[in-house]
Coordinates of C-alpha atoms in Angstrom, one line a residue:
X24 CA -4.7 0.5 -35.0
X25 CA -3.2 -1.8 -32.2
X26 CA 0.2 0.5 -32.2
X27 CA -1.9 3.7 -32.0
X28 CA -3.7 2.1 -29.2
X29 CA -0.4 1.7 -27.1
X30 CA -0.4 5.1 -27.5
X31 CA -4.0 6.3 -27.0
X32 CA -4.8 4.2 -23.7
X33 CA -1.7 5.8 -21.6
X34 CA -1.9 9.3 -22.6
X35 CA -6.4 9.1 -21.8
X36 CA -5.2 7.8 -18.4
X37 CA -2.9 10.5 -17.9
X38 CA -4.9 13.0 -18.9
X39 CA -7.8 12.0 -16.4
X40 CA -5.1 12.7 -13.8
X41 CA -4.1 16.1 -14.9
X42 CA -7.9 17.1 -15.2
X43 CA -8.6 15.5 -11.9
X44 CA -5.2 17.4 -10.3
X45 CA -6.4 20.7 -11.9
X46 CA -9.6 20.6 -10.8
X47 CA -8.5 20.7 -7.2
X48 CA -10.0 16.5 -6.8
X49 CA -6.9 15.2 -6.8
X50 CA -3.3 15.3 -5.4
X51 CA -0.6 14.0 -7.3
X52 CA 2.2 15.1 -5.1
X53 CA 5.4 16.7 -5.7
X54 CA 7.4 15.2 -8.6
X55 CA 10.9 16.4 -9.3
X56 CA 10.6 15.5 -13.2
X57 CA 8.0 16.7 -15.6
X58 CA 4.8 14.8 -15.0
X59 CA 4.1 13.6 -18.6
X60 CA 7.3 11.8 -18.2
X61 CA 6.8 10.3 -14.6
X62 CA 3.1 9.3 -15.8
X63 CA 3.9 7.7 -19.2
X64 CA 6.5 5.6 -17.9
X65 CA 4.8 4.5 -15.0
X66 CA 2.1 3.8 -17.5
X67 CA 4.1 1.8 -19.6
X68 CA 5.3 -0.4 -17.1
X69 CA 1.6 -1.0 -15.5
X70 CA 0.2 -1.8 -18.4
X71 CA 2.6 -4.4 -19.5
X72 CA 1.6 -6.3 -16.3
X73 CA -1.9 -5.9 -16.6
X74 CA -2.8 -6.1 -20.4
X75 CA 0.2 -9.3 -20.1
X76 CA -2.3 -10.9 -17.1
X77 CA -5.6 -9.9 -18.8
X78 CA -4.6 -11.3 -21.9
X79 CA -2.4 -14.4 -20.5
X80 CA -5.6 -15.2 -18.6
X81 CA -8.0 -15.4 -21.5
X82 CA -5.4 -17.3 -23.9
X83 CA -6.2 -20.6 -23.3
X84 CA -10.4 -20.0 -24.1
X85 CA -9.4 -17.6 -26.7
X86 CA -7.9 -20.9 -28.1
X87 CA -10.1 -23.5 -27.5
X88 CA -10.6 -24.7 -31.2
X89 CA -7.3 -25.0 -31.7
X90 CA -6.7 -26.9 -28.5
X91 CA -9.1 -29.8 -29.1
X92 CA -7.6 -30.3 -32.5
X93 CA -3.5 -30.4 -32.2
X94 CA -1.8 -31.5 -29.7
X95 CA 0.9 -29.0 -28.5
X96 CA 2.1 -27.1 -25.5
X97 CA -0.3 -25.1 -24.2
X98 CA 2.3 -22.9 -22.3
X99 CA 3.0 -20.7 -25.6
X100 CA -0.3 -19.4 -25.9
X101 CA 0.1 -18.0 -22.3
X102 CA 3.6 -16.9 -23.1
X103 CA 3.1 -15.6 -26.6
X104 CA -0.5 -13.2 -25.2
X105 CA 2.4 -11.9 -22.7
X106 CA 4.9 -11.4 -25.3
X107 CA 2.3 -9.0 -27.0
X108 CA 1.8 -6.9 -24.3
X109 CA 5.9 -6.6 -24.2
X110 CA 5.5 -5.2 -28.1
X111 CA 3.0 -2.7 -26.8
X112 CA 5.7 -1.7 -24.1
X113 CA 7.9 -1.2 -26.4
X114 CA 5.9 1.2 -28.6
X115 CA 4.9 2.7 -25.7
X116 CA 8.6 3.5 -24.6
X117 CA 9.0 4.9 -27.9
X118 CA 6.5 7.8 -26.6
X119 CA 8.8 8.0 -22.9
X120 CA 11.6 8.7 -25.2
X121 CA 10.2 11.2 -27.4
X122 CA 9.1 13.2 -23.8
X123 CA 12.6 12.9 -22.7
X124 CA 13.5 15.0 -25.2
X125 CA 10.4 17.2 -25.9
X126 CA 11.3 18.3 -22.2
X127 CA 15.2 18.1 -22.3
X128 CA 15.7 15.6 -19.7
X129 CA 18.4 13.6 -19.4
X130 CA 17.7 10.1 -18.1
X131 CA 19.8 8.0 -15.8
X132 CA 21.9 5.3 -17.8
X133 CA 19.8 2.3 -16.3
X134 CA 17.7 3.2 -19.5
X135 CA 20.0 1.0 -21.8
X136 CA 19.4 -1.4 -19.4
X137 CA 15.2 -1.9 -19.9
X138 CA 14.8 -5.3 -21.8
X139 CA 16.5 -6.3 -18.4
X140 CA 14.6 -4.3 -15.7
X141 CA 11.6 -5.6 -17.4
X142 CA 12.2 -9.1 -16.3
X143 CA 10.7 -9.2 -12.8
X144 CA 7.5 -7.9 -14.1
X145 CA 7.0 -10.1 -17.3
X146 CA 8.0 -12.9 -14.9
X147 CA 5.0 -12.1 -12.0
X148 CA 2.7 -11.8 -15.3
X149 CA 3.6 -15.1 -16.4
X150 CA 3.0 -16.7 -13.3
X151 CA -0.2 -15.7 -12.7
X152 CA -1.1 -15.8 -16.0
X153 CA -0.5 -19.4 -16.0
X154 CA -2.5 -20.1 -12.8
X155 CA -4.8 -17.9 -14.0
X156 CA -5.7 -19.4 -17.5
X157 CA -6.1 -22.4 -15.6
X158 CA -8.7 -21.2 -13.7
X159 CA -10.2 -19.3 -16.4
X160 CA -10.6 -22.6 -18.2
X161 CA -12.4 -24.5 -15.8
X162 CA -14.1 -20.7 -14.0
X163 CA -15.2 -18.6 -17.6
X164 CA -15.9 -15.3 -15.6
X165 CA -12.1 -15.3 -14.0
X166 CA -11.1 -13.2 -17.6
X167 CA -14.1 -10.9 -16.8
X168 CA -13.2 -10.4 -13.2
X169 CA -9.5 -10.3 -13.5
X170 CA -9.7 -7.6 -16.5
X171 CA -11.8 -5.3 -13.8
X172 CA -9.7 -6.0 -11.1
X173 CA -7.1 -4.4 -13.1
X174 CA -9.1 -1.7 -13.9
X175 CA -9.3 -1.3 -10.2
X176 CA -6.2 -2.0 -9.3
X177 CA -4.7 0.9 -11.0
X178 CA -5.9 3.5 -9.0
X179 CA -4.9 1.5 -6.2
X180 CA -1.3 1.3 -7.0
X181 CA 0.7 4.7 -6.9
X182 CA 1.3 4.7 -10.8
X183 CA 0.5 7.9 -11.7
X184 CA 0.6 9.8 -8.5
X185 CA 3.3 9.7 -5.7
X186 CA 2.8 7.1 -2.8
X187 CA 0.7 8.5 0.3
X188 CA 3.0 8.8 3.8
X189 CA -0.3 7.7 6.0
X190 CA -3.4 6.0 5.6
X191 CA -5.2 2.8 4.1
X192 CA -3.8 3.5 1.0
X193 CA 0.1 3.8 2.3
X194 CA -0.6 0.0 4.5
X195 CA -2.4 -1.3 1.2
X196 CA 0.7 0.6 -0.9
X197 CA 3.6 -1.3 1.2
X198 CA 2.4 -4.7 0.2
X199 CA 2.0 -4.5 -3.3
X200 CA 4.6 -6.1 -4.9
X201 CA 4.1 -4.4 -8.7
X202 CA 4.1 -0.8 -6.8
X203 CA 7.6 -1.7 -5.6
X204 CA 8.7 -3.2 -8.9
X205 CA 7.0 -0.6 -11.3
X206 CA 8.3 2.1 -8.8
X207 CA 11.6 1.0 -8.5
X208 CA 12.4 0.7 -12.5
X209 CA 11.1 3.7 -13.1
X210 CA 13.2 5.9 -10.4
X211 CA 16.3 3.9 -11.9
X212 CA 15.7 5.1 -15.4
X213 CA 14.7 8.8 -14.4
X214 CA 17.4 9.2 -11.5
X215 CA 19.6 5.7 -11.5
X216 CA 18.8 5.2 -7.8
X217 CA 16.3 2.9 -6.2
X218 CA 14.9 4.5 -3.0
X219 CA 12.5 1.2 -1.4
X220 CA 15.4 -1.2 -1.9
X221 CA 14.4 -3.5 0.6
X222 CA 10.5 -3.7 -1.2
X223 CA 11.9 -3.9 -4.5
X224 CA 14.2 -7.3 -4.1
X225 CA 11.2 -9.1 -1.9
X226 CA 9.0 -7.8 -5.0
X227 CA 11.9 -9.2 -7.4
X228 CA 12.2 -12.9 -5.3
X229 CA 8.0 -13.2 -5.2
X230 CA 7.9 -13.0 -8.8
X231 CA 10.4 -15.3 -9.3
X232 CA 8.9 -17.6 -6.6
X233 CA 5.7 -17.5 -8.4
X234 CA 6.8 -17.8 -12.3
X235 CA 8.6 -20.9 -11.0
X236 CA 5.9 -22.4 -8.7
X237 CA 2.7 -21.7 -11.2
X238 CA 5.1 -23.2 -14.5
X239 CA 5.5 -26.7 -12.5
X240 CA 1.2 -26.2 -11.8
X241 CA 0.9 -25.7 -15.2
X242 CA 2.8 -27.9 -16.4
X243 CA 1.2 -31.0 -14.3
X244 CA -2.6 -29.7 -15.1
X245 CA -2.7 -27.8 -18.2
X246 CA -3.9 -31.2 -20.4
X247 CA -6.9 -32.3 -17.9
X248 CA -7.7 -28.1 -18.0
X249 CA -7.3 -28.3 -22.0
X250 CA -10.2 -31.3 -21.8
X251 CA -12.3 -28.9 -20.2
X252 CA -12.6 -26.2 -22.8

């Protein structure tokens, strides 16, 4: 059931768009590429950040038991939760393909080149997801918030309709980091280019700056945060 959810989640999130588009309360803007593919791989993408954080965030309480009884490293749990979502990428990606050719679209070569233009984002997810589980150990409602912050967050983020020229949504758009690195992979892989190229490499150096930062945190707190569980 957990692979037929990787596929069930995107395609009920798209869907709500379409309906939405159709029904005149909502503008996804003009997409040069069939929708279904835009949508699905922008899906993909967001939800390996966000089911990676939601999950990295809850690992350490999901594993209390275990915790108090053996001594190990407690960064796995966070990186193995993050790893899952990375499987569910994949099977999602499976579904991007299968709409590539359903629709007889070519993709741009950067597609061979996905376990690697995945990095920036598993590493951002790490980071906060070690912070994050941190918190969540010594804060029990951070899982509960963060998980509908993402909810949130989506609709926020120009996923699955094209970024707004003007307005609060545009200023909120231009300093989120996962819209530029979401954004960015996916233009490579439909069209090989990368149109925001300034937004994408500060998006790229932040999540580097904060997988390294939060692993040195973690690392220095995670056994007096373990006590606490």
């Amino acid at each position: 059931m957990g692979f037929l959810w990787a596929f069930i989640v995107p395609m009920v999130s798209v869907g709500s768009f379409i309906v939405l588009s159709n029904a005149g309360l909502f503008q996804i803007g003009h997409i040069d590429v069939p929708y279904p593919i835009y949508a699905i791989l922008g899906m993909a993408f967001w939800q390996l950040f966000s089911m990676g954080l939601i999950a990295s965030t809850n690992s350490l309480v999901n594993a209390g038991s275990m915790i108090t009884k053996i001594n190990f490293s407690k960064k796995s749990l966070v990186i193995a939760s993050v790893g899952q979502s990375v499987i569910s990428f994949a099977v999602q990606f499976v579904l991007v393909c299968a709409l590539f050719i359903y629709f007889h679209k070519m993709p741009g070569p950067a597609i061979v080149l996905v376990p690697l233009l995945m990095l920036p984002i598993v590493m951002l997810t790490l980071g906060l997801g070690f912070i994050l589980s941190l918190l969540n150990g010594i804060m029990r409602d951070t899982g509960s918030l963060i998980t509908l912050l993402m909810t949130f967050l989506m609709f926020l983020t120009p996923i699955l309709y094209v970024r707004p020229e003007s307005g609060l949504l545009a200023t909120l758009t231009a300093f989120n980091p996962i819209y530029y690195l979401i954004s960015s992979m996916r233009e490579l892989i439909l069209t090989g280019t990368i149109s925001e190229p300034i937004g994408f490499a500060l998006s790229v150096g932040l999540s580097l700056a904060v997988f390294a930062i939060s692993l040195i945190i973690f690392h220095l707190t995670e056994t007096r945060v373990a006590e606490r569980i």
